[in-house]
Tab-separated table of C-alpha atoms in Angstrom:
chain	number	residue	atom	x	y	z
A	13	MET	CA	0.354	-6.122	-29.943
A	14	THR	CA	-1.846	-5.798	-27.021
A	15	ARG	CA	-5.610	-5.686	-26.981
A	16	THR	CA	-6.888	-2.822	-25.613
A	17	ASN	CA	-10.325	-4.020	-24.780
A	18	SER	CA	-9.377	-7.137	-23.204
A	19	LEU	CA	-12.244	-8.457	-20.774
A	20	GLY	CA	-9.271	-7.232	-18.334
A	21	ASP	CA	-9.869	-3.908	-18.651
A	22	LYS	CA	-13.398	-3.699	-18.993
A	23	VAL	CA	-13.672	-5.536	-16.253
A	24	PHE	CA	-11.321	-3.234	-14.375
A	25	ARG	CA	-12.873	-0.469	-15.513
A	26	SER	CA	-16.578	-1.417	-14.395
A	27	ILE	CA	-15.227	-1.705	-10.849
A	28	LEU	CA	-14.270	1.983	-11.334
A	29	PHE	CA	-17.557	2.929	-12.693
A	30	ILE	CA	-19.336	1.481	-10.398
A	31	ALA	CA	-16.758	2.183	-6.989
A	32	ALA	CA	-17.271	6.225	-8.452
A	33	ALA	CA	-21.135	5.577	-8.830
A	34	VAL	CA	-21.616	3.975	-5.309
A	35	ILE	CA	-20.531	7.837	-3.614
A	36	LEU	CA	-22.968	9.647	-6.158
A	37	ILE	CA	-25.856	6.956	-4.688
A	38	ILE	CA	-24.491	7.769	-1.031
A	39	VAL	CA	-24.731	11.679	-1.390
A	40	ALA	CA	-28.709	11.005	-3.082
A	41	ALA	CA	-29.875	8.269	-0.716
A	42	ILE	CA	-28.730	10.795	2.149
A	43	ILE	CA	-30.598	14.060	0.208
A	44	GLY	CA	-33.496	12.348	-0.251
A	45	MET	CA	-33.512	11.032	2.943
A	46	MET	CA	-33.480	14.092	4.799
A	47	PHE	CA	-35.978	15.232	2.086
A	48	SER	CA	-38.632	12.541	2.761
A	49	ASN	CA	-38.212	13.776	6.492
A	50	SER	CA	-38.970	16.778	6.276
A	51	LEU	CA	-41.874	16.701	4.578
A	52	PRO	CA	-43.953	17.129	7.619
A	53	THR	CA	-42.386	20.375	8.381
A	54	ILE	CA	-42.039	21.742	4.452
A	55	GLU	CA	-45.998	21.022	4.538
A	56	ALA	CA	-46.609	23.020	7.814
A	57	TYR	CA	-44.852	25.835	7.235
A	58	GLY	CA	-43.884	25.875	3.797
A	59	LEU	CA	-40.959	29.007	3.624
A	60	GLY	CA	-42.141	30.237	6.707
A	61	PHE	CA	-39.614	27.666	8.732
A	62	LEU	CA	-37.228	29.648	7.244
A	63	THR	CA	-38.073	33.071	7.756
A	64	GLY	CA	-39.459	32.518	11.320
A	65	THR	CA	-38.026	33.915	14.675
A	66	GLU	CA	-39.457	31.632	17.371
A	67	TRP	CA	-37.909	28.369	18.707
A	68	ASN	CA	-40.388	26.561	20.989
A	69	PRO	CA	-41.215	22.182	20.338
A	70	ALA	CA	-43.451	22.155	23.661
A	71	PHE	CA	-46.096	24.467	21.090
A	72	GLU	CA	-44.236	23.319	17.951
A	73	LYS	CA	-43.526	26.777	16.673
A	74	PHE	CA	-40.478	26.372	14.232
A	75	GLY	CA	-38.537	28.953	12.835
A	76	ALA	CA	-35.139	28.637	11.932
A	77	LEU	CA	-34.029	32.607	10.813
A	78	PRO	CA	-31.911	32.707	14.292
A	79	PHE	CA	-30.026	29.219	13.476
A	80	ILE	CA	-29.429	30.272	9.968
A	81	TYR	CA	-28.506	34.226	10.938
A	82	GLY	CA	-26.405	32.514	14.173
A	83	THR	CA	-24.437	30.390	11.115
A	84	VAL	CA	-24.250	33.245	8.791
A	85	MET	CA	-22.697	35.826	11.360
A	86	SER	CA	-19.938	33.321	13.201
A	87	SER	CA	-18.714	32.103	9.958
A	88	MET	CA	-18.385	36.209	8.180
A	89	ILE	CA	-16.684	37.004	11.459
A	90	ALA	CA	-14.265	33.773	11.412
A	91	LEU	CA	-13.267	34.502	7.631
A	92	VAL	CA	-12.946	38.436	8.302
A	93	LEU	CA	-10.387	37.044	11.380
A	94	SER	CA	-9.135	34.634	9.589
A	95	VAL	CA	-7.928	34.898	5.473
A	96	PRO	CA	-6.084	38.170	6.111
A	97	VAL	CA	-3.750	35.651	8.669
A	98	SER	CA	-4.245	33.146	5.964
A	99	VAL	CA	-2.773	34.629	3.328
A	100	GLY	CA	-0.232	36.145	4.479
A	101	VAL	CA	1.516	33.127	6.177
A	102	ALA	CA	0.543	31.579	2.847
A	103	VAL	CA	3.008	34.281	0.971
A	104	PHE	CA	5.131	34.050	3.638
A	105	LEU	CA	6.105	30.528	3.480
A	106	THR	CA	5.695	29.991	-0.506
A	107	GLU	CA	7.460	34.245	-1.263
A	108	GLN	CA	9.360	34.807	1.168
A	109	ALA	CA	11.174	32.577	3.986
A	110	SER	CA	13.509	30.049	3.024
A	111	PRO	CA	12.796	26.479	3.240
A	112	ARG	CA	14.886	25.854	7.089
A	113	VAL	CA	12.178	28.394	8.103
A	114	ALA	CA	9.202	27.880	5.841
A	115	ARG	CA	9.305	24.141	7.023
A	116	PRO	CA	8.876	24.161	10.259
A	117	ILE	CA	6.165	26.993	10.248
A	118	GLY	CA	4.019	24.789	7.969
A	119	PHE	CA	4.064	21.978	9.957
A	120	LEU	CA	2.655	23.706	12.532
A	121	VAL	CA	-0.188	25.682	10.598
A	122	GLU	CA	-0.675	21.716	9.055
A	123	LEU	CA	-0.772	20.370	13.270
A	124	LEU	CA	-3.959	22.571	13.642
A	125	ALA	CA	-6.223	20.845	11.660
A	126	ALA	CA	-5.601	17.685	13.374
A	127	ILE	CA	-6.686	18.854	16.939
A	128	PRO	CA	-9.719	17.596	17.685
A	129	SER	CA	-12.680	20.278	17.199
A	130	VAL	CA	-13.812	19.648	21.136
A	131	VAL	CA	-10.195	21.032	22.816
A	132	TYR	CA	-11.213	24.172	20.273
A	133	GLY	CA	-13.825	24.594	23.012
A	134	LEU	CA	-11.989	23.814	26.390
A	135	TRP	CA	-9.600	26.207	24.800
A	136	GLY	CA	-12.522	28.222	24.012
A	137	ILE	CA	-14.122	28.427	27.864
A	138	PHE	CA	-10.945	28.390	29.953
A	139	VAL	CA	-8.986	30.820	28.250
A	140	LEU	CA	-11.202	32.568	25.147
A	141	ALA	CA	-13.630	33.500	26.998
A	142	PRO	CA	-12.178	34.839	30.138
A	143	PHE	CA	-10.530	37.345	27.834
A	144	ILE	CA	-12.883	38.684	26.263
A	145	ARG	CA	-15.304	39.032	29.354
A	146	GLU	CA	-12.317	40.226	30.989
A	147	TYR	CA	-9.924	42.403	29.013
A	148	LEU	CA	-10.990	42.060	25.036
A	149	GLY	CA	-15.463	43.831	25.603
A	150	PRO	CA	-14.188	46.196	27.974
A	151	PHE	CA	-11.773	47.120	25.403
A	152	LEU	CA	-14.268	47.312	22.729
A	153	GLN	CA	-16.930	49.177	24.574
A	154	GLU	CA	-15.600	51.444	26.036
A	155	ASN	CA	-13.875	52.555	22.413
A	156	LEU	CA	-16.295	51.733	19.539
A	157	GLY	CA	-19.440	50.941	22.671
A	158	PHE	CA	-21.310	53.241	20.029
A	159	LEU	CA	-21.493	51.174	17.607
A	160	PRO	CA	-24.202	48.005	18.545
A	161	ILE	CA	-22.575	45.335	17.331
A	162	PHE	CA	-20.291	46.375	20.702
A	163	GLN	CA	-23.115	46.486	23.217
A	164	GLY	CA	-24.829	44.150	25.437
A	165	ARG	CA	-23.623	42.672	27.789
A	166	LEU	CA	-20.017	40.377	28.832
A	167	THR	CA	-20.062	37.064	29.728
A	168	GLY	CA	-17.505	35.567	27.168
A	169	ILE	CA	-19.747	33.357	25.510
A	170	GLY	CA	-21.722	34.427	22.685
A	171	MET	CA	-21.246	35.414	19.196
A	172	LEU	CA	-17.800	36.802	18.678
A	173	THR	CA	-16.571	33.958	20.813
A	174	GLY	CA	-17.935	31.090	18.533
A	175	GLY	CA	-16.499	33.529	15.390
A	176	VAL	CA	-12.813	33.626	17.111
A	177	ILE	CA	-12.483	29.426	17.481
A	178	LEU	CA	-14.021	29.171	14.104
A	179	ALA	CA	-11.253	31.614	12.231
A	180	ILE	CA	-8.631	29.602	14.191
A	181	MET	CA	-9.953	26.493	12.521
A	182	ILE	CA	-10.311	27.457	8.979
A	183	THR	CA	-7.263	29.465	9.348
A	184	PRO	CA	-4.825	26.140	8.165
A	185	ILE	CA	-7.731	24.665	5.156
A	186	ILE	CA	-7.293	28.076	4.166
A	187	THR	CA	-3.159	28.816	4.413
A	188	ALA	CA	-3.035	25.286	3.255
A	189	VAL	CA	-4.987	25.927	-0.287
A	190	VAL	CA	-3.389	29.302	-1.065
A	191	ARG	CA	-0.550	28.061	-0.486
A	192	ASP	CA	-1.051	25.210	-2.804
A	193	VAL	CA	-2.229	27.938	-5.399
A	194	LEU	CA	0.868	30.286	-4.809
A	195	LEU	CA	3.505	27.096	-5.718
A	196	ALA	CA	0.856	26.221	-8.768
A	197	VAL	CA	2.163	29.820	-10.624
A	198	PRO	CA	4.358	29.433	-12.298
A	199	VAL	CA	7.725	30.166	-11.913
A	200	THR	CA	8.542	32.227	-15.168
A	201	GLN	CA	6.148	34.771	-13.580
A	202	ARG	CA	8.044	35.811	-11.499
A	203	GLU	CA	11.039	35.328	-12.707
A	204	ALA	CA	9.487	37.680	-15.875
A	205	ALA	CA	8.862	40.372	-13.000
A	206	LEU	CA	12.008	40.342	-11.727
A	207	ALA	CA	14.041	40.856	-14.273
A	208	LEU	CA	11.889	44.363	-15.855
A	209	GLY	CA	13.247	45.277	-12.576
A	210	ALA	CA	10.234	44.986	-9.838
A	211	THR	CA	11.473	45.107	-6.294
A	212	LYS	CA	9.711	41.539	-3.959
A	213	TRP	CA	7.157	42.684	-3.150
A	214	GLU	CA	5.828	44.110	-6.561
A	215	THR	CA	6.764	40.333	-7.844
A	216	THR	CA	4.436	39.149	-4.920
A	217	GLN	CA	1.602	40.976	-6.459
A	218	VAL	CA	2.176	39.667	-9.564
A	219	VAL	CA	1.803	36.364	-7.980
A	220	LEU	CA	-1.108	37.246	-5.716
A	221	ILE	CA	-3.269	39.046	-8.720
A	222	ASN	CA	-2.429	35.726	-11.388
A	223	ALA	CA	-3.349	33.081	-8.219
A	224	VAL	CA	-6.908	35.659	-7.210
A	225	SER	CA	-9.151	33.039	-8.395
A	226	GLY	CA	-7.381	29.846	-6.452
A	227	ILE	CA	-7.587	32.188	-3.271
A	228	ALA	CA	-11.137	32.916	-3.436
A	229	GLY	CA	-11.983	29.603	-3.798
A	230	ALA	CA	-9.670	28.524	-0.834
A	231	VAL	CA	-11.453	31.772	1.577
A	232	VAL	CA	-15.094	29.595	-0.047
A	233	LEU	CA	-13.445	26.365	1.356
A	234	GLY	CA	-12.910	27.874	4.531
A	235	LEU	CA	-16.502	29.844	4.220
A	236	GLY	CA	-17.738	25.690	3.700
A	237	ARG	CA	-15.505	24.455	7.229
A	238	ALA	CA	-17.046	27.256	9.077
A	239	LEU	CA	-20.700	26.640	8.321
A	240	GLY	CA	-20.413	23.316	9.387
A	241	GLU	CA	-18.188	23.213	12.258
A	242	THR	CA	-20.298	21.539	15.714
A	243	MET	CA	-18.698	20.680	18.888
A	244	ALA	CA	-16.257	23.738	18.966
A	245	VAL	CA	-19.267	26.367	18.120
A	246	THR	CA	-21.767	24.966	20.307
A	247	MET	CA	-19.308	24.909	23.617
A	248	VAL	CA	-18.776	28.849	23.121
A	249	ILE	CA	-21.342	30.351	21.190
A	250	GLY	CA	-24.434	29.732	24.325
A	251	ASN	CA	-26.761	28.414	22.382
A	252	THR	CA	-29.676	30.924	22.602
A	253	PRO	CA	-32.090	31.260	19.606
A	254	GLN	CA	-32.155	34.822	19.075
A	255	ILE	CA	-31.659	37.558	16.833
A	256	SER	CA	-29.390	40.454	18.302
A	257	LEU	CA	-26.732	42.587	16.636
A	258	SER	CA	-24.258	42.794	19.346
A	259	LEU	CA	-21.552	40.072	19.276
A	260	PHE	CA	-21.004	39.679	22.927
A	261	GLU	CA	-24.753	38.340	23.047
A	262	PRO	CA	-25.522	34.519	22.830
A	263	ALA	CA	-26.685	33.059	19.384
A	264	TYR	CA	-26.875	29.810	18.204
A	265	THR	CA	-26.247	28.064	14.967
A	266	ILE	CA	-27.216	25.018	12.335
A	267	ALA	CA	-25.341	22.503	13.416
A	268	SER	CA	-25.397	23.093	17.379
A	269	VAL	CA	-29.294	22.729	17.142
A	270	LEU	CA	-28.942	19.462	15.776
A	271	ALA	CA	-25.798	18.563	18.104
A	272	SER	CA	-27.883	19.803	21.127
A	273	ASN	CA	-31.568	19.190	20.355
A	274	PHE	CA	-31.806	16.009	18.378
A	275	ALA	CA	-31.253	13.465	21.556
A	276	ASP	CA	-34.427	14.812	22.655
A	277	ALA	CA	-36.807	15.239	19.717
A	278	THR	CA	-38.673	11.996	19.662
A	279	GLY	CA	-40.393	11.910	17.073
A	280	GLY	CA	-43.182	14.638	15.103
A	281	LEU	CA	-42.901	17.955	13.832
A	282	TYR	CA	-39.750	18.164	15.993
A	283	LEU	CA	-38.025	16.039	14.006
A	284	SER	CA	-39.113	16.793	11.439
A	285	ALA	CA	-37.594	20.027	11.987
A	286	LEU	CA	-34.235	19.555	13.210
A	287	ILE	CA	-34.056	17.078	10.079
A	288	GLU	CA	-35.095	19.995	7.835
A	289	ILE	CA	-32.461	22.265	9.643
A	290	GLY	CA	-29.744	19.647	8.778
A	291	LEU	CA	-31.137	19.479	4.763
A	292	ILE	CA	-30.894	23.018	4.591
A	293	LEU	CA	-27.074	23.073	6.161
A	294	PHE	CA	-25.985	20.247	3.984
A	295	LEU	CA	-27.101	21.796	0.838
A	296	VAL	CA	-25.330	24.577	1.566
A	297	THR	CA	-22.616	23.494	2.688
A	298	PHE	CA	-22.591	21.075	-0.693
A	299	LEU	CA	-22.753	24.668	-3.015
A	300	VAL	CA	-20.615	26.366	-1.467
A	301	ASN	CA	-17.489	23.607	-1.500
A	302	ALA	CA	-18.229	22.810	-5.174
A	303	LEU	CA	-17.893	26.295	-5.274
A	304	ALA	CA	-14.624	26.366	-4.131
A	305	LYS	CA	-13.815	22.999	-5.650
A	306	ILE	CA	-14.449	24.287	-9.321
A	307	MET	CA	-12.421	27.875	-8.858
A	308	VAL	CA	-9.165	26.597	-7.079
A	309	VAL	CA	-9.167	23.436	-9.842
A	310	GLY	CA	-9.691	26.292	-12.064
A	311	VAL	CA	-6.744	28.542	-11.888
A	312	THR	CA	-4.682	25.332	-11.317
A	313	ARG	CA	-5.324	24.338	-14.728
A	314	ARG	CA	-4.974	27.926	-16.186
A	315	GLU	CA	-1.532	28.170	-14.920
A	316	GLY	CA	-0.670	24.491	-15.763
A	317	ARG	CA	-1.151	25.359	-19.285
A	318	GLY	CA	0.533	29.200	-18.404
A	319	ALA	CA	3.710	27.420	-17.553
A	320	ALA	CA	3.579	24.965	-20.901
């Protein structure tokens, strides 16, 4: 008879506990460091830092609203463009395509996630930006120019370009998670729908309805990636702290302002303001990814119990 509470078990359990605690300590240390270094700006501006629109380090005027606006808008553009494609690819791979076709397509989708962001940025500068400036932009202004979002200068560098780059970058993530969620739906539900006379498309609808929570989690997970993306967006969004309704105008994101300005901040309120912006991005990204994980895990557990 083995002893379940032997010394070896206790040591092993303690090592695992320490390993898990280290992760929590690191996260807490990051938050604590950023908060302590943000105190000068928090004390000087309070909530006005989040609502201010002027960013002028020379006169110690710091307002984060243009960066928050740029981050949110570029991420929303990315989701609008990426989600339909991602869900469509995932449905095709799991419900329609044969294994011979699904494997290479799935590999290519996953390969997109392995491409460095700077490569996306270079492609955006030399291919996407000229395409938007010479073809897509004039087309949109000619047909939908009465809308404020399609007015403004056509330089090819701006909010729309950054949003498209983000859409391409988050598509592999959303596709992979949605595919896993769809595969978690019990086969018995597909068989039951087919037995009742449902077509292939109607059966797919049943699967999508059962996986809706997991799909939402995948979308939120993609949003978390879009919020924190730095290099590719920095290269194509224009890096101008302004709030404009036009998608063709340059903008700025939180991650971009950190990458572009941190080396120039030698101390004082300037450095504190950048750290507070980083703290805002960290907290938002942390909460978004936590929410996504909860939603995805919830649907997979529920479907697992259903299959049992």
